[in-house]
Amino acid sequence: MSLSAAEDDSGSEIHIPADIDWHMLDKSKFFFLGAALFSGVSAALYPVVVLKTRQQVSSTQVSCFKMSFSIMRYEGLRGFYRGFGTSLMGTIPARALYMGALEVTKSSVGTATVSLGFADTTATALANAAAGLSSAMAAQLVWTPIDVVSQRLMVQGYNDSNSSKNVNPNVNFCRYRNGLDAFRKILYADGPKGLYRGFGISILTYAPSNAVWWASYSVAHKLIWSGIGCSMGKKDESGSIVMGSGFRPDSKALVAVQGLSAAMASGISALITMPLDTIKTRLQVLDREENGVRKPLNVLQTVRNLVQEGGLAACYRGLGPRWASMALSATTMITTYEFLKRLSTKSQEPLTS
């Protein structure tokens, strides 16, 4: 049984929209609409990112509810959007790099794997994994400095509330007026390397995370459609599954399958890469004091501190918000992304084959 779009109405296939390759897109429309759509997604999910970041730098385990209540009580709604302006400014170029690298790699690797004789499912998973890897590495060139600045702003109000007893004493509490002021002070104190603090661990976190996510997504997507096909079809004498009539899922079914596939992929990716994400966040936010001078922590010191604070469990602080953030972000991202690709398709190219 084919899971791709059908040429006719023979009734033996599930008719889902064909995938849209890089050469089929109107690039200017793709990047312009992408910036607008993903900015809205970022705004909706940003409070969860703030919550995750504060949990990761906390010296003790703090529940999501208690952390949320503390932020709302002492900082108000504004506390959930600290650093958002800076993050948004970085999201636009980072997303452009991400989407460009993603589509180019997926298209080229997909063609290469098929020509080498790989099965369709395997070729798709390999192409998606390679695309996730390359897109994450490209985006980190822009995103790491933005991440450093925005996370400093995220934790800035933390020490002012009564929840400060839970704050790690190594948190850098230099006061910043805004993102530009933070950028200038970090650059003055640590030079360009200060803005790329944690770049290596970011690559080690996001590159495999994206590779795992996109590979898991492609496999989950095909498995779900296969399951739908099996449940709606029946076997003939040869054992092949045959649909009684051509099945064309509506837009709601497409979005539901994409969302479920994204949530499944997010859970797998979050579990695998959570310790690396915690180490990365602490490297970018925490300092150590040496002879009265505050200096950045290194990876070994960060790991040692986590072990002292709670071992492996400390590495998974903020897992709930991170999984929720990844699942919500991935679900909205993939549905928005697929919608964006169809909006950006050149008029002469058909959306289904």
XYZ file of C-alpha atoms in Angstrom:
353
model
C 0.000 0.000 0.000
C 1.403 3.370 -0.964
C 1.472 6.223 1.545
C 2.298 8.836 -1.051
C -0.065 10.923 -3.144
C -1.787 8.914 -5.849
C -1.892 9.540 -9.588
C -5.477 8.325 -9.966
C -8.548 7.290 -8.025
C -7.924 3.572 -8.234
C -8.991 3.223 -4.628
C -5.962 1.197 -3.548
C -3.964 4.018 -1.946
C -4.061 6.635 0.763
C -4.017 9.949 -1.078
C -1.939 12.313 1.093
C -0.306 15.482 -0.252
C 3.052 14.977 -1.923
C 6.134 16.395 -0.201
C 7.341 19.772 -1.434
C 11.014 19.951 -2.395
C 13.335 22.960 -2.169
C 13.216 23.697 -5.913
C 9.418 23.999 -5.772
C 9.467 26.919 -3.312
C 9.284 30.659 -3.914
C 12.272 31.507 -1.686
C 11.406 35.152 -0.914
C 7.860 34.238 0.112
C 9.148 31.240 2.068
C 11.533 33.300 4.219
C 9.257 36.345 4.635
C 6.168 34.376 5.663
C 8.343 32.075 7.759
C 9.689 34.996 9.809
C 6.155 36.228 10.532
C 4.644 32.840 11.348
C 7.478 31.606 13.566
C 7.666 34.911 15.449
C 4.088 34.301 16.546
C 4.919 30.751 17.600
C 7.923 31.992 19.618
C 5.782 34.558 21.445
C 3.246 31.923 22.464
C 5.841 29.461 23.796
C 8.365 31.841 25.368
C 6.991 31.649 28.974
C 7.635 27.888 29.010
C 11.256 28.489 27.933
C 11.724 30.995 30.800
C 10.299 28.447 33.245
C 12.629 25.703 31.969
C 15.695 27.977 32.163
C 15.000 29.013 35.759
C 14.478 25.425 36.827
C 17.794 24.443 35.271
C 19.788 27.087 37.176
C 18.008 26.420 40.470
C 20.191 24.799 43.122
C 17.265 22.626 44.279
C 14.305 20.919 42.630
C 11.403 23.380 42.286
C 8.051 22.346 40.841
C 6.688 24.016 37.710
C 3.650 25.291 39.604
C 5.705 26.806 42.425
C 8.119 28.421 39.977
C 5.268 29.856 37.893
C 3.500 31.192 40.972
C 6.725 32.827 42.208
C 7.361 34.540 38.866
C 3.783 35.827 38.622
C 3.723 36.988 42.243
C 7.019 38.857 42.347
C 7.558 39.861 38.711
C 4.156 39.729 37.085
C 3.479 38.671 33.502
C 6.557 40.633 32.417
C 8.721 38.072 34.223
C 7.660 35.398 31.722
C 8.869 37.550 28.822
C 12.289 38.671 30.036
C 14.669 38.685 27.063
C 11.884 38.097 24.547
C 12.795 41.091 22.363
C 16.369 39.862 22.051
C 15.226 36.308 21.385
C 12.798 37.467 18.710
C 15.457 39.494 16.897
C 17.683 36.434 16.781
C 14.883 34.068 15.802
C 14.393 35.670 12.388
C 17.925 35.161 10.955
C 18.373 31.881 12.850
C 15.130 30.490 11.422
C 16.133 31.604 7.930
C 19.420 29.703 8.236
C 17.644 26.735 9.802
C 14.943 26.399 7.153
C 17.352 26.987 4.275
C 19.845 24.366 5.483
C 16.998 21.966 6.332
C 15.385 22.036 2.886
C 18.628 22.008 0.869
C 20.056 19.070 2.850
C 16.806 17.107 2.885
C 16.430 17.462 -0.873
C 20.032 16.572 -1.768
C 20.468 13.726 0.742
C 17.030 12.330 -0.086
C 17.911 12.157 -3.782
C 21.297 10.568 -3.009
C 19.897 7.877 -0.680
C 17.159 6.889 -3.129
C 19.715 6.626 -5.952
C 21.819 4.351 -3.726
C 18.919 1.936 -3.485
C 17.686 2.566 0.087
C 14.059 1.779 0.868
C 11.708 4.762 0.912
C 11.263 4.786 4.717
C 15.005 4.433 5.357
C 15.899 7.066 2.769
C 13.407 9.526 4.293
C 14.691 8.929 7.840
C 18.331 9.380 6.747
C 17.530 12.543 4.778
C 15.599 14.017 7.715
C 18.347 13.136 10.204
C 21.033 14.738 8.013
C 18.817 17.783 7.462
C 18.208 18.163 11.201
C 21.943 17.914 11.890
C 23.005 20.511 9.311
C 20.188 22.953 10.079
C 20.954 22.936 13.811
C 24.656 23.613 13.196
C 23.858 26.487 10.810
C 21.331 28.087 13.169
C 23.683 27.931 16.179
C 26.029 30.448 14.528
C 23.328 33.057 15.186
C 21.406 31.464 17.996
C 24.208 30.908 20.549
C 24.932 34.648 21.149
C 21.191 35.331 21.297
C 20.745 32.420 23.699
C 23.479 33.724 26.002
C 21.997 37.235 26.140
C 18.334 36.201 26.433
C 19.043 33.608 29.170
C 20.958 36.189 31.202
C 17.873 38.396 30.975
C 15.551 35.482 31.815
C 17.188 34.892 35.199
C 17.810 38.564 36.002
C 14.703 39.028 38.147
C 15.157 35.706 39.908
C 17.323 37.069 42.744
C 14.862 39.847 43.509
C 12.067 37.532 44.599
C 11.639 35.490 47.777
C 12.481 32.428 45.696
C 16.127 33.536 45.742
C 16.853 30.888 48.368
C 16.609 28.378 45.518
C 18.939 30.316 43.223
C 22.340 28.878 42.439
C 24.950 31.210 44.006
C 26.959 31.089 40.771
C 24.254 32.829 38.722
C 25.628 35.964 37.077
C 23.482 38.783 38.450
C 25.023 41.644 36.523
C 22.220 44.141 35.922
C 21.188 44.684 32.312
C 18.809 47.373 31.097
C 17.940 45.515 27.908
C 19.348 43.090 25.351
C 21.650 45.651 23.764
C 23.075 46.611 27.167
C 23.624 42.922 27.998
C 25.321 42.366 24.633
C 27.670 45.290 25.241
C 28.541 44.319 28.837
C 29.198 40.663 27.966
C 31.358 41.710 25.023
C 33.290 44.155 27.240
C 33.775 41.647 30.085
C 34.565 38.468 28.144
C 35.135 39.498 24.538
C 33.500 37.667 21.576
C 34.037 34.301 23.273
C 31.646 35.455 26.000
C 28.841 35.614 23.450
C 29.705 32.129 22.225
C 29.927 30.611 25.674
C 28.620 27.072 25.443
C 28.792 27.011 21.629
C 30.430 23.588 21.562
C 27.941 22.032 23.959
C 25.114 23.767 22.047
C 26.207 21.987 18.877
C 26.473 18.715 20.830
C 22.956 19.339 22.208
C 21.001 20.672 19.267
C 22.669 18.844 16.369
C 21.892 15.309 17.655
C 18.593 16.541 19.120
C 17.478 17.780 15.710
C 18.798 14.689 13.961
C 16.923 12.432 16.395
C 13.797 14.597 16.178
C 13.556 14.714 12.377
C 14.395 11.018 11.980
C 11.848 10.076 14.681
C 9.268 12.376 13.134
C 9.581 10.866 9.663
C 9.342 7.311 11.024
C 6.404 8.148 13.334
C 4.628 9.944 10.499
C 4.859 6.917 8.199
C 3.940 4.469 10.974
C 0.818 6.425 11.897
C -0.355 6.592 8.281
C 0.420 2.880 7.910
C -1.663 2.195 11.014
C -4.541 4.242 9.642
C -4.281 2.387 6.361
C -4.278 -1.003 8.103
C -7.287 -0.103 10.257
C -9.311 1.113 7.279
C -8.242 -1.523 4.748
C -8.604 -5.248 4.411
C -6.317 -7.956 3.082
C -6.795 -9.580 -0.277
C -5.867 -13.167 -1.169
C -2.183 -12.273 -1.565
C -2.061 -10.656 1.872
C -1.783 -7.090 0.561
C -3.865 -4.398 2.206
C -6.414 -2.898 -0.163
C -8.581 0.132 0.505
C -12.210 -0.261 -0.423
C -12.232 3.235 -1.913
C -9.624 5.940 -2.331
C -9.015 7.587 1.049
C -8.206 11.297 0.964
C -7.657 12.642 4.488
C -8.938 16.151 5.114
C -6.808 18.994 6.503
C -7.797 18.182 10.110
C -6.541 14.605 9.744
C -3.280 15.800 8.211
C -2.690 18.287 11.055
C -3.597 15.664 13.689
C -1.099 13.145 12.285
C 1.614 15.794 11.976
C 0.990 16.969 15.546
C 1.019 13.460 17.017
C 4.197 12.587 15.105
C 5.852 15.786 16.360
C 4.876 15.133 19.986
C 6.250 11.574 19.830
C 9.503 12.768 18.295
C 9.807 15.517 20.937
C 9.490 13.056 23.803
C 12.278 10.867 22.409
C 14.553 13.822 21.669
C 13.979 15.502 25.062
C 14.815 12.355 27.041
C 18.006 11.709 25.101
C 19.426 15.252 25.110
C 18.130 16.743 28.400
C 21.420 16.381 30.361
C 23.333 18.169 27.584
C 20.755 20.975 27.519
C 21.070 21.472 31.295
C 24.877 21.636 31.052
C 24.617 24.099 28.141
C 22.229 26.391 30.033
C 24.422 26.431 33.128
C 27.555 27.148 31.089
C 25.832 30.156 29.538
C 24.376 31.554 32.760
C 26.566 30.526 35.726
C 29.994 31.797 36.804
C 32.520 30.802 39.461
C 34.413 33.100 41.806
C 38.219 32.904 41.879
C 40.263 35.357 43.970
C 37.338 37.754 44.031
C 36.929 37.642 40.259
C 33.963 35.981 38.551
C 34.973 33.629 35.735
C 33.021 31.295 33.437
C 32.558 27.688 34.481
C 33.904 24.930 32.242
C 32.120 21.701 31.340
C 33.916 19.589 33.965
C 33.070 22.020 36.796
C 29.455 22.209 35.624
C 29.100 18.422 35.599
C 30.771 18.167 39.017
C 28.320 20.715 40.475
C 25.347 18.851 39.037
C 26.578 15.571 40.519
C 26.958 17.233 43.927
C 23.471 18.752 43.719
C 21.639 15.566 42.872
C 23.402 13.379 40.373
C 21.575 12.354 37.219
C 18.284 13.705 38.572
C 19.775 17.218 38.647
C 20.505 16.915 34.923
C 16.811 16.367 34.296
C 15.549 19.449 36.132
C 13.177 21.251 33.833
C 12.425 18.099 31.815
C 8.681 18.668 32.106
C 8.751 22.234 30.751
C 11.352 21.277 28.138
C 9.278 18.361 26.870
C 6.140 20.524 26.908
C 7.997 23.333 25.164
C 9.484 20.970 22.569
C 6.171 19.192 21.991
C 4.152 22.402 21.662
C 6.872 24.091 19.644
C 7.364 21.074 17.399
C 3.637 20.565 16.863
C 3.038 24.206 15.963
C 6.337 24.357 14.067
C 5.717 21.343 11.857
C 2.112 22.250 11.079
C 3.112 25.876 10.476
C 6.115 24.717 8.470
C 4.069 22.448 6.205
C 1.455 25.201 5.822
C 4.236 27.679 5.017
C 5.691 25.401 2.353
C 2.320 25.109 0.649
C 1.797 28.868 0.809
C 5.255 29.369 -0.707
C 4.971 26.816 -3.504
C 5.510 28.257 -6.973
C 2.215 28.566 -8.814
C 3.269 26.316 -11.671
C 4.037 23.412 -9.290
C 1.140 21.144 -8.186
C 0.674 20.493 -4.480
C -0.219 16.864 -5.058
C 1.070 14.420 -7.554
